[in-house]
Amino acid sequence: MKRLFLIRHAKSSWNDDNLCDQERPLNDRGQSQLAPLARALRCLGALSGAVYASPAVRAQQTLAGALSVDAQPAQVVTENELYTFDFRRLLRWLQNLDNNQNRITLIGHNPALLELAAFLAPQAPFELPTASILEIRLPVRHWKKVDKNKGALETFLTPRDFSYNEFRRKNRKASPGATELDQNTLPEVLQQLTNQLELLTPGVILGLDDEFLHQYRIALRRSRAIAEPLAEITGDRQLQEHIRELKRHARATSALRDLHVFLQDIPELCHDNPQLCTTLTDWARLRASKAQRKLAKRLGQKRYQQSLSRWQDYIESKSFHKLAANLRKKDIQAATNRRLKQFNRKTAELLHTTPDEALHQLRKNLKRIRYLLELDARYSKPFRKELRQRQDLYGRFQDLHVQIELTRRFLADHPECDGVSLTGKLEQEKANTRRRILAMGGLNV
């Protein structure tokens, strides 16, 4: 069995007419594609075999970017034969490869790559954007046996699949910003957010860019923040059940999100102990991988799809539009004011001995208030900025609480590791963050 990865070089520049084709470099967008491409190739195992690249500058720069992660290919070779736009030359090159190589990656050019894929695998796509990945399984023992329709397409990924920035560039309408509410727009805002959830789900399932999950969680929280005041005011039971479903979807993402943040923080936490850093990172990555598979399985289930479909049908229904039409700006303002007063009252009750859970609840209240303010233009930018800063501070406290627990689990699994200094750092930062929260007092509206 052979595996062939075909990688089209990242986006190149046409700015300099004096350069010949081989000398054209990557442009800024192409450079930005490299880090996400490298992560995707590593996760697919495309860098574990031999890697071959065209000598063209844009292909060599793509190769360098792909190898910027902790990858150790069996060999890295620049092949003049790969600078071609004729798939038949690529085919002949493949057929002459050493049969001891069972997994190879080829970084080259279109249309040769796309036409080669179409020749080898009937399921090949009709286009291959820059920085895209094709994985083809070839059930042959010898490369010389590679021929028409011998392969099967295993993977086809474009940058929008493994890079949130590319996804956002291609789906700008999937990332709605602040929207001021009037009687006719609440269903539209929720529809935008539901569309966003649907578009983000494949990226969350794939799990190659953490930002997909982050934006997915934001869309869930915004949906709840908008729907909750309406449910609170109207008492609509059907809407309340949908909100409970949204909460369940958000709760299912928490473990993976916590591990993402922990993995980002580990290098700084363990900068003075490289061995501990490596062991802890490997442990956290393994747990994140398991959490990713669990979440992907959940989001791929029919039950989840039906839940989103029911929510979409509900917010498109006449009954919901009628319900939303009765919600006036002053209703949103009243809900915001209630939550601000509740937040200030709970903040005034905080003590140094207050349980962590009380601070976590205040963090959730801050999020709901901030998302409500997107529908209420009364509040100034400085106030909104202060609200976001407080939310970040409470969020950091929550992260530290979780990371202390994760560290304890790690040390239980690895008693040979000395984690006293790491636990001490986290406990100290958590105590300092608590003091900062207590010193802030209530929100001045």
Coordinates of N, CA and C in Angstrom, one line a residue, residues 241 244-245 248-249 297-311:
E241 N -36.5 25.5 26.0 CA -35.9 24.2 25.7 C -34.8 24.3 24.7
R244 N -31.7 25.5 26.5 CA -31.1 24.4 27.2 C -30.3 23.5 26.3
E245 N -30.7 23.3 25.1 CA -30.0 22.6 24.1 C -28.7 23.3 23.7
R248 N -26.2 22.8 26.4 CA -25.6 21.4 26.3 C -24.5 21.4 25.2
H249 N -24.8 22.0 24.1 CA -23.8 22.1 23.0 C -22.5 22.8 23.5
K297 N -17.1 13.2 17.2 CA -18.1 12.2 17.2 C -19.5 12.7 17.5
R298 N -19.6 13.6 18.5 CA -20.8 14.2 18.9 C -21.4 15.1 17.8
L299 N -20.6 15.9 17.3 CA -21.0 16.9 16.2 C -21.4 16.1 14.9
G300 N -20.9 14.9 14.8 CA -21.2 14.2 13.6 C -22.4 13.3 13.7
Q301 N -23.0 13.3 14.9 CA -24.2 12.5 15.1 C -25.5 13.1 14.6
K302 N -26.4 12.3 14.2 CA -27.7 12.7 13.7 C -28.4 13.6 14.7
R303 N -28.3 13.2 16.0 CA -29.0 13.9 17.1 C -28.6 15.4 17.1
Y304 N -27.3 15.6 16.9 CA -26.8 17.0 16.9 C -27.4 17.8 15.7
Q305 N -27.3 17.2 14.6 CA -27.8 17.8 13.4 C -29.3 18.1 13.5
Q306 N -30.0 17.2 14.1 CA -31.5 17.4 14.3 C -31.7 18.6 15.2
S307 N -30.9 18.7 16.3 CA -31.0 19.8 17.3 C -30.9 21.1 16.6
L308 N -29.8 21.3 15.8 CA -29.6 22.5 15.1 C -30.7 22.8 14.1
S309 N -31.2 21.8 13.4 CA -32.2 21.9 12.4 C -33.5 22.4 13.1
R310 N -33.8 21.8 14.3 CA -35.0 22.2 15.0 C -34.9 23.7 15.5
W311 N -33.7 24.1 15.9 CA -33.5 25.5 16.3 C -33.7 26.4 15.1

